[in-house]
Every structure is written in C-alpha cells, then in structure tokens.
Amino acid sequence: MRKYTYYTLCIYMFIVVVLYSNQSKPTRTVAVQMTAEDDKVFTPSSIPVLMYHSIQPKGKSNLVIDPAEFDKQMRWLKNNGYESITMRELSNLLATGRSQVSRPFVITFDDSYEDVFKQAYPILRRYDFKATVFLVTKTINTPNHLRTSQMNAMKSANFDFQSHTEHHVDLRTLSYEAQVRELARSKLIIENLNHEPFIAVSYPAGKYNSMTLKAVRLFKTSKKRSCRL
C-alpha cells in the first residue's frame, strides 16, 4: 500500500499541501530560494512553490499583488529558464524523481478569487505558464470568486484545481467528523471539475492537527471509489 508524505514548502509565504508518494515520514519545513543556478536534483527543497492569493491593481494587503509586479516576477522566471508545473505534476515528479522540464517550479493561488482569471490568467498565458488553484468550493460562482465557465477555460489551458476545503475554516477548530465533511465535499466538486482524483490540500492559513492528517488519509481513492458525506 502506498504511503503519504506531507510536504510543507514555503517561498515568500507558507503553503501546506498533501502529496501522495511512496515515502512515509513527513519532511521538515524548508525555505526554498529561487536562483538561476538551482541544480537539477529534484527534491522537495529544490523546487520553488510560489503561493499567491489575489492579483489586483493597487492592492493594499500583504495577500494582494499588483498585476504589473506579478508580470515582472513571471517575466524573470521565464527569462531564467523556469517552466511551470502543476501540483499534480509535482506529485508525480517527487514520486518518480523525473520531470519533462529541466527547471520546474509551481505557481499556486489560494481562495479562488475571480481576479486570478481576470488578472493573473492572461499574464500566465503570455509566458506559457500554468498554475494550480486551491479552491474554497463553497465560494464557486459567488461574487468576486471564480465561476465554472472561467475554471473550464483555465482547465483547457492545463491549469489544475485542488482543495482549499469547503468553507475556509481553521481545521483545528473542527471535530474529526467535521474535518472529514469539509474535505469530502470539496473533493467531490474538485474531482468533477478535474475528471481525475484530487491529490493536494492547502490547509487554510496553513493550520492543521493530527485529526486533519487522519482525515486526509481517507481520500486516497481510485477513480471508481467515492467518499461518504
């Protein structure tokens, strides 16, 4: 039976994800530094994972970045030979140690804001980059958040969608059963969108406990298996 490894990666901010691999022990939190001289040994600490939230002009929050600055960052990455991969591709890379690109990195967006489609998506397309969006599934098709038609357009450009839970709550405040429901309902929506099993969870604010890890272990499923809500 395959095991799980819980990778905590950080660059600029923290992101916690769950990946499926053949290893059983959790890694330590690692600080990933982006340089043009990164080697090609693919380990959790050698692949930059960038986490963004909102892309808006004149943003006044540390979770908001101006589109011009975002474009500047993407241009630097492109000019320095980086090629984007999704969380699904990162999971496969860490499981096999192999990649089709020589300098992979991951772009992620938390919270499913609509400006990811309106502001970030055109910039990423300009540089032939793709990204993973961690969806708060209860917000889909609500004001200022991603709509189904927008996500379908992004999916056609090889963007990936993974779980940021159903309601974006601090999972530590929930019972084990409530955590299972948060993940299970999110899982069903995401798998319907992706047409393949979900493989990653970004914990809201990076907060989780032992019950969270236990809940996540329930969702190692095949395409033929569904979860009970």
JSON list of C-alpha atoms in Angstrom, two decimals:
[
{"chain": "A", "resi": 1, "resn": "MET", "atom": "CA", "xyz": [0.00, 0.00, 0.00]},
{"chain": "A", "resi": 2, "resn": "ARG", "atom": "CA", "xyz": [1.28, 3.45, -0.91]},
{"chain": "A", "resi": 3, "resn": "LYS", "atom": "CA", "xyz": [2.04, 5.87, 1.90]},
{"chain": "A", "resi": 4, "resn": "TYR", "atom": "CA", "xyz": [1.68, 9.62, 2.22]},
{"chain": "A", "resi": 5, "resn": "THR", "atom": "CA", "xyz": [4.29, 12.29, 2.64]},
{"chain": "A", "resi": 6, "resn": "TYR", "atom": "CA", "xyz": [3.21, 15.68, 3.94]},
{"chain": "A", "resi": 7, "resn": "TYR", "atom": "CA", "xyz": [5.34, 18.35, 2.35]},
{"chain": "A", "resi": 8, "resn": "THR", "atom": "CA", "xyz": [5.40, 21.84, 3.81]},
{"chain": "A", "resi": 9, "resn": "LEU", "atom": "CA", "xyz": [7.01, 24.16, 1.29]},
{"chain": "A", "resi": 10, "resn": "CYS", "atom": "CA", "xyz": [7.47, 27.90, 1.61]},
{"chain": "A", "resi": 11, "resn": "ILE", "atom": "CA", "xyz": [8.51, 30.81, -0.55]},
{"chain": "A", "resi": 12, "resn": "TYR", "atom": "CA", "xyz": [7.62, 34.35, 0.46]},
{"chain": "A", "resi": 13, "resn": "MET", "atom": "CA", "xyz": [4.63, 32.87, 2.36]},
{"chain": "A", "resi": 14, "resn": "PHE", "atom": "CA", "xyz": [3.72, 29.42, 3.68]},
{"chain": "A", "resi": 15, "resn": "ILE", "atom": "CA", "xyz": [1.67, 26.83, 1.88]},
{"chain": "A", "resi": 16, "resn": "VAL", "atom": "CA", "xyz": [0.80, 23.41, 3.25]},
{"chain": "A", "resi": 17, "resn": "VAL", "atom": "CA", "xyz": [-0.09, 20.68, 0.81]},
{"chain": "A", "resi": 18, "resn": "VAL", "atom": "CA", "xyz": [-0.66, 16.98, 0.91]},
{"chain": "A", "resi": 19, "resn": "LEU", "atom": "CA", "xyz": [1.01, 14.87, -1.74]},
{"chain": "A", "resi": 20, "resn": "TYR", "atom": "CA", "xyz": [0.84, 11.17, -2.37]},
{"chain": "A", "resi": 21, "resn": "SER", "atom": "CA", "xyz": [4.19, 9.42, -2.58]},
{"chain": "A", "resi": 22, "resn": "ASN", "atom": "CA", "xyz": [5.97, 6.24, -1.59]},
{"chain": "A", "resi": 23, "resn": "GLN", "atom": "CA", "xyz": [7.59, 7.78, 1.48]},
{"chain": "A", "resi": 24, "resn": "SER", "atom": "CA", "xyz": [6.05, 7.61, 4.91]},
{"chain": "A", "resi": 25, "resn": "LYS", "atom": "CA", "xyz": [7.72, 10.25, 7.07]},
{"chain": "A", "resi": 26, "resn": "PRO", "atom": "CA", "xyz": [6.90, 13.95, 6.93]},
{"chain": "A", "resi": 27, "resn": "THR", "atom": "CA", "xyz": [9.61, 16.30, 5.77]},
{"chain": "A", "resi": 28, "resn": "ARG", "atom": "CA", "xyz": [10.63, 19.41, 7.68]},
{"chain": "A", "resi": 29, "resn": "THR", "atom": "CA", "xyz": [9.55, 22.85, 6.61]},
{"chain": "A", "resi": 30, "resn": "VAL", "atom": "CA", "xyz": [12.08, 24.12, 4.10]},
{"chain": "A", "resi": 31, "resn": "ALA", "atom": "CA", "xyz": [12.83, 27.57, 2.76]},
{"chain": "A", "resi": 32, "resn": "VAL", "atom": "CA", "xyz": [13.05, 27.47, -1.00]},
{"chain": "A", "resi": 33, "resn": "GLN", "atom": "CA", "xyz": [15.28, 30.10, -2.55]},
{"chain": "A", "resi": 34, "resn": "MET", "atom": "CA", "xyz": [14.84, 30.88, -6.24]},
{"chain": "A", "resi": 35, "resn": "THR", "atom": "CA", "xyz": [18.10, 31.41, -8.09]},
{"chain": "A", "resi": 36, "resn": "ALA", "atom": "CA", "xyz": [19.13, 30.96, -11.68]},
{"chain": "A", "resi": 37, "resn": "GLU", "atom": "CA", "xyz": [21.75, 28.43, -10.52]},
{"chain": "A", "resi": 38, "resn": "ASP", "atom": "CA", "xyz": [19.40, 25.84, -8.93]},
{"chain": "A", "resi": 39, "resn": "ASP", "atom": "CA", "xyz": [20.60, 22.31, -9.53]},
{"chain": "A", "resi": 40, "resn": "LYS", "atom": "CA", "xyz": [18.56, 19.59, -11.23]},
{"chain": "A", "resi": 41, "resn": "VAL", "atom": "CA", "xyz": [18.24, 17.23, -8.28]},
{"chain": "A", "resi": 42, "resn": "PHE", "atom": "CA", "xyz": [14.51, 17.12, -7.75]},
{"chain": "A", "resi": 43, "resn": "THR", "atom": "CA", "xyz": [13.72, 17.12, -4.03]},
{"chain": "A", "resi": 44, "resn": "PRO", "atom": "CA", "xyz": [11.02, 18.99, -2.09]},
{"chain": "A", "resi": 45, "resn": "SER", "atom": "CA", "xyz": [13.53, 21.71, -1.23]},
{"chain": "A", "resi": 46, "resn": "SER", "atom": "CA", "xyz": [14.83, 22.22, -4.77]},
{"chain": "A", "resi": 47, "resn": "ILE", "atom": "CA", "xyz": [11.54, 23.08, -6.48]},
{"chain": "A", "resi": 48, "resn": "PRO", "atom": "CA", "xyz": [10.15, 26.58, -5.84]},
{"chain": "A", "resi": 49, "resn": "VAL", "atom": "CA", "xyz": [6.46, 26.69, -4.94]},
{"chain": "A", "resi": 50, "resn": "LEU", "atom": "CA", "xyz": [5.04, 30.22, -5.18]},
{"chain": "A", "resi": 51, "resn": "MET", "atom": "CA", "xyz": [1.81, 30.99, -3.34]},
{"chain": "A", "resi": 52, "resn": "TYR", "atom": "CA", "xyz": [-0.40, 33.88, -4.34]},
{"chain": "A", "resi": 53, "resn": "HIS", "atom": "CA", "xyz": [-3.87, 34.94, -3.28]},
{"chain": "A", "resi": 54, "resn": "SER", "atom": "CA", "xyz": [-5.20, 37.96, -5.14]},
{"chain": "A", "resi": 55, "resn": "ILE", "atom": "CA", "xyz": [-3.89, 39.89, -8.17]},
{"chain": "A", "resi": 56, "resn": "GLN", "atom": "CA", "xyz": [-5.32, 43.42, -8.19]},
{"chain": "A", "resi": 57, "resn": "PRO", "atom": "CA", "xyz": [-4.18, 46.91, -9.14]},
{"chain": "A", "resi": 58, "resn": "LYS", "atom": "CA", "xyz": [-3.04, 48.98, -6.15]},
{"chain": "A", "resi": 59, "resn": "GLY", "atom": "CA", "xyz": [-3.52, 46.17, -3.68]},
{"chain": "A", "resi": 60, "resn": "LYS", "atom": "CA", "xyz": [-3.26, 47.28, -0.04]},
{"chain": "A", "resi": 61, "resn": "SER", "atom": "CA", "xyz": [-2.90, 43.88, 1.63]},
{"chain": "A", "resi": 62, "resn": "ASN", "atom": "CA", "xyz": [0.07, 41.58, 2.00]},
{"chain": "A", "resi": 63, "resn": "LEU", "atom": "CA", "xyz": [-2.10, 38.97, 0.27]},
{"chain": "A", "resi": 64, "resn": "VAL", "atom": "CA", "xyz": [-2.62, 41.16, -2.81]},
{"chain": "A", "resi": 65, "resn": "ILE", "atom": "CA", "xyz": [-0.09, 41.83, -5.55]},
{"chain": "A", "resi": 66, "resn": "ASP", "atom": "CA", "xyz": [-0.32, 44.38, -8.36]},
{"chain": "A", "resi": 67, "resn": "PRO", "atom": "CA", "xyz": [-0.61, 42.84, -11.86]},
{"chain": "A", "resi": 68, "resn": "ALA", "atom": "CA", "xyz": [2.44, 44.78, -13.03]},
{"chain": "A", "resi": 69, "resn": "GLU", "atom": "CA", "xyz": [4.54, 43.28, -10.23]},
{"chain": "A", "resi": 70, "resn": "PHE", "atom": "CA", "xyz": [3.13, 39.83, -10.92]},
{"chain": "A", "resi": 71, "resn": "ASP", "atom": "CA", "xyz": [4.04, 40.24, -14.60]},
{"chain": "A", "resi": 72, "resn": "LYS", "atom": "CA", "xyz": [7.55, 41.29, -13.61]},
{"chain": "A", "resi": 73, "resn": "GLN", "atom": "CA", "xyz": [8.01, 38.17, -11.49]},
{"chain": "A", "resi": 74, "resn": "MET", "atom": "CA", "xyz": [6.70, 35.88, -14.23]},
{"chain": "A", "resi": 75, "resn": "ARG", "atom": "CA", "xyz": [8.97, 37.54, -16.80]},
{"chain": "A", "resi": 76, "resn": "TRP", "atom": "CA", "xyz": [12.01, 36.96, -14.57]},
{"chain": "A", "resi": 77, "resn": "LEU", "atom": "CA", "xyz": [11.12, 33.30, -14.23]},
{"chain": "A", "resi": 78, "resn": "LYS", "atom": "CA", "xyz": [10.63, 32.91, -17.97]},
{"chain": "A", "resi": 79, "resn": "ASN", "atom": "CA", "xyz": [13.88, 34.72, -18.80]},
{"chain": "A", "resi": 80, "resn": "ASN", "atom": "CA", "xyz": [15.77, 32.48, -16.37]},
{"chain": "A", "resi": 81, "resn": "GLY", "atom": "CA", "xyz": [14.57, 29.25, -17.90]},
{"chain": "A", "resi": 82, "resn": "TYR", "atom": "CA", "xyz": [11.91, 28.20, -15.39]},
{"chain": "A", "resi": 83, "resn": "GLU", "atom": "CA", "xyz": [8.96, 26.13, -16.62]},
{"chain": "A", "resi": 84, "resn": "SER", "atom": "CA", "xyz": [5.80, 25.82, -14.59]},
{"chain": "A", "resi": 85, "resn": "ILE", "atom": "CA", "xyz": [4.26, 22.56, -13.48]},
{"chain": "A", "resi": 86, "resn": "THR", "atom": "CA", "xyz": [1.06, 21.89, -11.56]},
{"chain": "A", "resi": 87, "resn": "MET", "atom": "CA", "xyz": [0.73, 20.31, -8.13]},
{"chain": "A", "resi": 88, "resn": "ARG", "atom": "CA", "xyz": [-0.35, 17.09, -9.84]},
{"chain": "A", "resi": 89, "resn": "GLU", "atom": "CA", "xyz": [2.81, 17.11, -11.92]},
{"chain": "A", "resi": 90, "resn": "LEU", "atom": "CA", "xyz": [4.87, 17.95, -8.82]},
{"chain": "A", "resi": 91, "resn": "SER", "atom": "CA", "xyz": [3.39, 14.96, -7.04]},
{"chain": "A", "resi": 92, "resn": "ASN", "atom": "CA", "xyz": [4.39, 12.71, -9.94]},
{"chain": "A", "resi": 93, "resn": "LEU", "atom": "CA", "xyz": [7.85, 14.28, -10.08]},
{"chain": "A", "resi": 94, "resn": "LEU", "atom": "CA", "xyz": [8.52, 13.70, -6.39]},
{"chain": "A", "resi": 95, "resn": "ALA", "atom": "CA", "xyz": [7.27, 10.12, -6.66]},
{"chain": "A", "resi": 96, "resn": "THR", "atom": "CA", "xyz": [9.46, 9.29, -9.67]},
{"chain": "A", "resi": 97, "resn": "GLY", "atom": "CA", "xyz": [12.31, 11.82, -9.49]},
{"chain": "A", "resi": 98, "resn": "ARG", "atom": "CA", "xyz": [11.72, 12.52, -13.17]},
{"chain": "A", "resi": 99, "resn": "SER", "atom": "CA", "xyz": [10.49, 15.62, -14.95]},
{"chain": "A", "resi": 100, "resn": "GLN", "atom": "CA", "xyz": [9.91, 16.61, -18.56]},
{"chain": "A", "resi": 101, "resn": "VAL", "atom": "CA", "xyz": [11.24, 20.09, -17.80]},
{"chain": "A", "resi": 102, "resn": "SER", "atom": "CA", "xyz": [14.75, 20.99, -16.64]},
{"chain": "A", "resi": 103, "resn": "ARG", "atom": "CA", "xyz": [13.87, 23.80, -14.23]},
{"chain": "A", "resi": 104, "resn": "PRO", "atom": "CA", "xyz": [10.40, 23.21, -12.79]},
{"chain": "A", "resi": 105, "resn": "PHE", "atom": "CA", "xyz": [8.52, 25.46, -10.41]},
{"chain": "A", "resi": 106, "resn": "VAL", "atom": "CA", "xyz": [4.93, 25.67, -9.20]},
{"chain": "A", "resi": 107, "resn": "ILE", "atom": "CA", "xyz": [2.53, 28.64, -9.15]},
{"chain": "A", "resi": 108, "resn": "THR", "atom": "CA", "xyz": [-0.43, 28.35, -6.77]},
{"chain": "A", "resi": 109, "resn": "PHE", "atom": "CA", "xyz": [-3.38, 30.57, -5.90]},
{"chain": "A", "resi": 110, "resn": "ASP", "atom": "CA", "xyz": [-5.40, 30.22, -2.70]},
{"chain": "A", "resi": 111, "resn": "ASP", "atom": "CA", "xyz": [-9.01, 31.27, -2.10]},
{"chain": "A", "resi": 112, "resn": "SER", "atom": "CA", "xyz": [-10.33, 31.14, -5.72]},
{"chain": "A", "resi": 113, "resn": "TYR", "atom": "CA", "xyz": [-10.68, 34.88, -6.27]},
{"chain": "A", "resi": 114, "resn": "GLU", "atom": "CA", "xyz": [-12.04, 35.91, -9.66]},
{"chain": "A", "resi": 115, "resn": "ASP", "atom": "CA", "xyz": [-9.07, 38.17, -10.33]},
{"chain": "A", "resi": 116, "resn": "VAL", "atom": "CA", "xyz": [-6.99, 35.01, -10.77]},
{"chain": "A", "resi": 117, "resn": "PHE", "atom": "CA", "xyz": [-8.87, 34.60, -14.05]},
{"chain": "A", "resi": 118, "resn": "LYS", "atom": "CA", "xyz": [-9.21, 38.27, -14.95]},
{"chain": "A", "resi": 119, "resn": "GLN", "atom": "CA", "xyz": [-5.70, 39.45, -14.00]},
{"chain": "A", "resi": 120, "resn": "ALA", "atom": "CA", "xyz": [-3.30, 36.52, -13.50]},
{"chain": "A", "resi": 121, "resn": "TYR", "atom": "CA", "xyz": [-4.54, 34.14, -16.19]},
{"chain": "A", "resi": 122, "resn": "PRO", "atom": "CA", "xyz": [-3.75, 36.44, -19.17]},
{"chain": "A", "resi": 123, "resn": "ILE", "atom": "CA", "xyz": [-0.26, 37.10, -17.80]},
{"chain": "A", "resi": 124, "resn": "LEU", "atom": "CA", "xyz": [0.43, 33.42, -17.27]},
{"chain": "A", "resi": 125, "resn": "ARG", "atom": "CA", "xyz": [-0.78, 32.62, -20.78]},
{"chain": "A", "resi": 126, "resn": "ARG", "atom": "CA", "xyz": [1.60, 35.25, -22.16]},
{"chain": "A", "resi": 127, "resn": "TYR", "atom": "CA", "xyz": [4.54, 33.36, -20.68]},
{"chain": "A", "resi": 128, "resn": "ASP", "atom": "CA", "xyz": [3.11, 29.90, -21.41]},
{"chain": "A", "resi": 129, "resn": "PHE", "atom": "CA", "xyz": [2.81, 29.18, -17.69]},
{"chain": "A", "resi": 130, "resn": "LYS", "atom": "CA", "xyz": [0.16, 27.16, -15.90]},
{"chain": "A", "resi": 131, "resn": "ALA", "atom": "CA", "xyz": [-0.84, 27.07, -12.24]},
{"chain": "A", "resi": 132, "resn": "THR", "atom": "CA", "xyz": [-2.75, 25.24, -9.55]},
{"chain": "A", "resi": 133, "resn": "VAL", "atom": "CA", "xyz": [-5.72, 26.96, -7.93]},
{"chain": "A", "resi": 134, "resn": "PHE", "atom": "CA", "xyz": [-6.69, 25.83, -4.44]},
{"chain": "A", "resi": 135, "resn": "LEU", "atom": "CA", "xyz": [-10.46, 26.22, -4.40]},
{"chain": "A", "resi": 136, "resn": "VAL", "atom": "CA", "xyz": [-12.70, 27.11, -1.49]},
{"chain": "A", "resi": 137, "resn": "THR", "atom": "CA", "xyz": [-15.52, 25.18, -3.09]},
{"chain": "A", "resi": 138, "resn": "LYS", "atom": "CA", "xyz": [-18.40, 26.91, -1.31]},
{"chain": "A", "resi": 139, "resn": "THR", "atom": "CA", "xyz": [-17.38, 30.21, -2.97]},
{"chain": "A", "resi": 140, "resn": "ILE", "atom": "CA", "xyz": [-17.57, 28.93, -6.56]},
{"chain": "A", "resi": 141, "resn": "ASN", "atom": "CA", "xyz": [-19.98, 31.08, -8.63]},
{"chain": "A", "resi": 142, "resn": "THR", "atom": "CA", "xyz": [-20.32, 33.68, -5.88]},
{"chain": "A", "resi": 143, "resn": "PRO", "atom": "CA", "xyz": [-19.41, 37.39, -6.24]},
{"chain": "A", "resi": 144, "resn": "ASN", "atom": "CA", "xyz": [-15.67, 38.10, -6.69]},
{"chain": "A", "resi": 145, "resn": "HIS", "atom": "CA", "xyz": [-14.83, 34.40, -6.93]},
{"chain": "A", "resi": 146, "resn": "LEU", "atom": "CA", "xyz": [-14.20, 32.06, -9.81]},
{"chain": "A", "resi": 147, "resn": "ARG", "atom": "CA", "xyz": [-17.11, 30.91, -11.93]},
{"chain": "A", "resi": 148, "resn": "THR", "atom": "CA", "xyz": [-17.48, 27.49, -13.51]},
{"chain": "A", "resi": 149, "resn": "SER", "atom": "CA", "xyz": [-17.04, 28.87, -17.04]},
{"chain": "A", "resi": 150, "resn": "GLN", "atom": "CA", "xyz": [-13.81, 30.60, -16.02]},
{"chain": "A", "resi": 151, "resn": "MET", "atom": "CA", "xyz": [-12.42, 27.46, -14.41]},
{"chain": "A", "resi": 152, "resn": "ASN", "atom": "CA", "xyz": [-13.28, 25.43, -17.50]},
{"chain": "A", "resi": 153, "resn": "ALA", "atom": "CA", "xyz": [-11.33, 27.90, -19.64]},
{"chain": "A", "resi": 154, "resn": "MET", "atom": "CA", "xyz": [-8.35, 27.61, -17.29]},
{"chain": "A", "resi": 155, "resn": "LYS", "atom": "CA", "xyz": [-8.65, 23.84, -17.25]},
{"chain": "A", "resi": 156, "resn": "SER", "atom": "CA", "xyz": [-8.42, 23.79, -21.05]},
{"chain": "A", "resi": 157, "resn": "ALA", "atom": "CA", "xyz": [-5.08, 25.61, -20.67]},
{"chain": "A", "resi": 158, "resn": "ASN", "atom": "CA", "xyz": [-3.79, 22.81, -18.38]},
{"chain": "A", "resi": 159, "resn": "PHE", "atom": "CA", "xyz": [-4.44, 24.61, -15.10]},
{"chain": "A", "resi": 160, "resn": "ASP", "atom": "CA", "xyz": [-5.06, 22.35, -12.12]},
{"chain": "A", "resi": 161, "resn": "PHE", "atom": "CA", "xyz": [-7.60, 22.67, -9.29]},
{"chain": "A", "resi": 162, "resn": "GLN", "atom": "CA", "xyz": [-7.10, 21.28, -5.82]},
{"chain": "A", "resi": 163, "resn": "SER", "atom": "CA", "xyz": [-8.70, 21.64, -2.38]},
{"chain": "A", "resi": 164, "resn": "HIS", "atom": "CA", "xyz": [-8.62, 24.60, -0.01]},
{"chain": "A", "resi": 165, "resn": "THR", "atom": "CA", "xyz": [-11.54, 22.97, 1.88]},
{"chain": "A", "resi": 166, "resn": "GLU", "atom": "CA", "xyz": [-15.23, 23.79, 1.53]},
{"chain": "A", "resi": 167, "resn": "HIS", "atom": "CA", "xyz": [-15.60, 26.83, 3.81]},
{"chain": "A", "resi": 168, "resn": "HIS", "atom": "CA", "xyz": [-12.02, 28.03, 4.52]},
{"chain": "A", "resi": 169, "resn": "VAL", "atom": "CA", "xyz": [-12.20, 27.43, 8.27]},
{"chain": "A", "resi": 170, "resn": "ASP", "atom": "CA", "xyz": [-9.41, 26.76, 10.74]},
{"chain": "A", "resi": 171, "resn": "LEU", "atom": "CA", "xyz": [-9.48, 22.98, 10.63]},
{"chain": "A", "resi": 172, "resn": "ARG", "atom": "CA", "xyz": [-8.10, 22.75, 14.16]},
{"chain": "A", "resi": 173, "resn": "THR", "atom": "CA", "xyz": [-11.38, 24.13, 15.50]},
{"chain": "A", "resi": 174, "resn": "LEU", "atom": "CA", "xyz": [-13.43, 21.30, 13.98]},
{"chain": "A", "resi": 175, "resn": "SER", "atom": "CA", "xyz": [-14.10, 17.80, 15.17]},
{"chain": "A", "resi": 176, "resn": "TYR", "atom": "CA", "xyz": [-12.67, 14.92, 13.20]},
{"chain": "A", "resi": 177, "resn": "GLU", "atom": "CA", "xyz": [-16.06, 14.24, 11.60]},
{"chain": "A", "resi": 178, "resn": "ALA", "atom": "CA", "xyz": [-16.46, 17.90, 10.59]},
{"chain": "A", "resi": 179, "resn": "GLN", "atom": "CA", "xyz": [-12.99, 17.92, 9.04]},
{"chain": "A", "resi": 180, "resn": "VAL", "atom": "CA", "xyz": [-13.89, 14.84, 7.02]},
{"chain": "A", "resi": 181, "resn": "ARG", "atom": "CA", "xyz": [-17.01, 16.61, 5.74]},
{"chain": "A", "resi": 182, "resn": "GLU", "atom": "CA", "xyz": [-15.02, 19.74, 4.83]},
{"chain": "A", "resi": 183, "resn": "LEU", "atom": "CA", "xyz": [-12.61, 17.68, 2.76]},
{"chain": "A", "resi": 184, "resn": "ALA", "atom": "CA", "xyz": [-15.13, 15.21, 1.34]},
{"chain": "A", "resi": 185, "resn": "ARG", "atom": "CA", "xyz": [-17.49, 17.82, -0.08]},
{"chain": "A", "resi": 186, "resn": "SER", "atom": "CA", "xyz": [-14.58, 19.76, -1.52]},
{"chain": "A", "resi": 187, "resn": "LYS", "atom": "CA", "xyz": [-13.15, 16.58, -3.01]},
{"chain": "A", "resi": 188, "resn": "LEU", "atom": "CA", "xyz": [-16.33, 15.69, -4.89]},
{"chain": "A", "resi": 189, "resn": "ILE", "atom": "CA", "xyz": [-16.62, 19.11, -6.53]},
{"chain": "A", "resi": 190, "resn": "ILE", "atom": "CA", "xyz": [-12.94, 19.23, -7.48]},
{"chain": "A", "resi": 191, "resn": "GLU", "atom": "CA", "xyz": [-12.93, 15.74, -8.94]},
{"chain": "A", "resi": 192, "resn": "ASN", "atom": "CA", "xyz": [-16.00, 16.60, -11.00]},
{"chain": "A", "resi": 193, "resn": "LEU", "atom": "CA", "xyz": [-14.09, 19.60, -12.36]},
{"chain": "A", "resi": 194, "resn": "ASN", "atom": "CA", "xyz": [-10.78, 17.81, -12.93]},
{"chain": "A", "resi": 195, "resn": "HIS", "atom": "CA", "xyz": [-12.23, 14.47, -14.04]},
{"chain": "A", "resi": 196, "resn": "GLU", "atom": "CA", "xyz": [-9.48, 12.79, -12.03]},
{"chain": "A", "resi": 197, "resn": "PRO", "atom": "CA", "xyz": [-8.73, 12.26, -8.32]},
{"chain": "A", "resi": 198, "resn": "PHE", "atom": "CA", "xyz": [-7.67, 15.26, -6.27]},
{"chain": "A", "resi": 199, "resn": "ILE", "atom": "CA", "xyz": [-4.14, 14.96, -4.89]},
{"chain": "A", "resi": 200, "resn": "ALA", "atom": "CA", "xyz": [-3.43, 18.09, -2.84]},
{"chain": "A", "resi": 201, "resn": "VAL", "atom": "CA", "xyz": [-4.89, 20.09, 0.02]},
{"chain": "A", "resi": 202, "resn": "SER", "atom": "CA", "xyz": [-3.87, 23.59, 1.04]},
{"chain": "A", "resi": 203, "resn": "TYR", "atom": "CA", "xyz": [-4.87, 23.99, 4.68]},
{"chain": "A", "resi": 204, "resn": "PRO", "atom": "CA", "xyz": [-6.47, 27.39, 5.38]},
{"chain": "A", "resi": 205, "resn": "ALA", "atom": "CA", "xyz": [-3.80, 29.64, 6.93]},
{"chain": "A", "resi": 206, "resn": "GLY", "atom": "CA", "xyz": [-1.53, 26.57, 6.95]},
{"chain": "A", "resi": 207, "resn": "LYS", "atom": "CA", "xyz": [-3.19, 25.29, 10.14]},
{"chain": "A", "resi": 208, "resn": "TYR", "atom": "CA", "xyz": [-3.92, 21.64, 10.83]},
{"chain": "A", "resi": 209, "resn": "ASN", "atom": "CA", "xyz": [-3.67, 18.97, 13.52]},
{"chain": "A", "resi": 210, "resn": "SER", "atom": "CA", "xyz": [-3.37, 15.21, 13.82]},
{"chain": "A", "resi": 211, "resn": "MET", "atom": "CA", "xyz": [-7.08, 14.78, 13.09]},
{"chain": "A", "resi": 212, "resn": "THR", "atom": "CA", "xyz": [-6.59, 16.67, 9.81]},
{"chain": "A", "resi": 213, "resn": "LEU", "atom": "CA", "xyz": [-3.89, 14.26, 8.72]},
{"chain": "A", "resi": 214, "resn": "LYS", "atom": "CA", "xyz": [-6.10, 11.33, 9.69]},
{"chain": "A", "resi": 215, "resn": "ALA", "atom": "CA", "xyz": [-9.00, 12.80, 7.70]},
{"chain": "A", "resi": 216, "resn": "VAL", "atom": "CA", "xyz": [-6.84, 13.33, 4.63]},
{"chain": "A", "resi": 217, "resn": "ARG", "atom": "CA", "xyz": [-5.80, 9.67, 4.67]},
{"chain": "A", "resi": 218, "resn": "LEU", "atom": "CA", "xyz": [-9.40, 8.71, 3.93]},
{"chain": "A", "resi": 219, "resn": "PHE", "atom": "CA", "xyz": [-9.16, 10.20, 0.49]},
{"chain": "A", "resi": 220, "resn": "LYS", "atom": "CA", "xyz": [-6.55, 8.01, -1.11]},
{"chain": "A", "resi": 221, "resn": "THR", "atom": "CA", "xyz": [-9.02, 6.63, -3.61]},
{"chain": "A", "resi": 222, "resn": "SER", "atom": "CA", "xyz": [-9.24, 5.34, -7.12]},
{"chain": "A", "resi": 223, "resn": "LYS", "atom": "CA", "xyz": [-11.45, 6.95, -9.75]},
{"chain": "A", "resi": 224, "resn": "LYS", "atom": "CA", "xyz": [-14.04, 4.24, -9.13]},
{"chain": "A", "resi": 225, "resn": "ARG", "atom": "CA", "xyz": [-14.42, 4.97, -5.43]},
{"chain": "A", "resi": 226, "resn": "SER", "atom": "CA", "xyz": [-16.41, 7.79, -3.90]},
{"chain": "A", "resi": 227, "resn": "CYS", "atom": "CA", "xyz": [-16.41, 9.12, -0.36]},
{"chain": "A", "resi": 228, "resn": "ARG", "atom": "CA", "xyz": [-19.35, 9.15, 2.02]},
{"chain": "A", "resi": 229, "resn": "LEU", "atom": "CA", "xyz": [-20.52, 12.58, 3.17]}
]
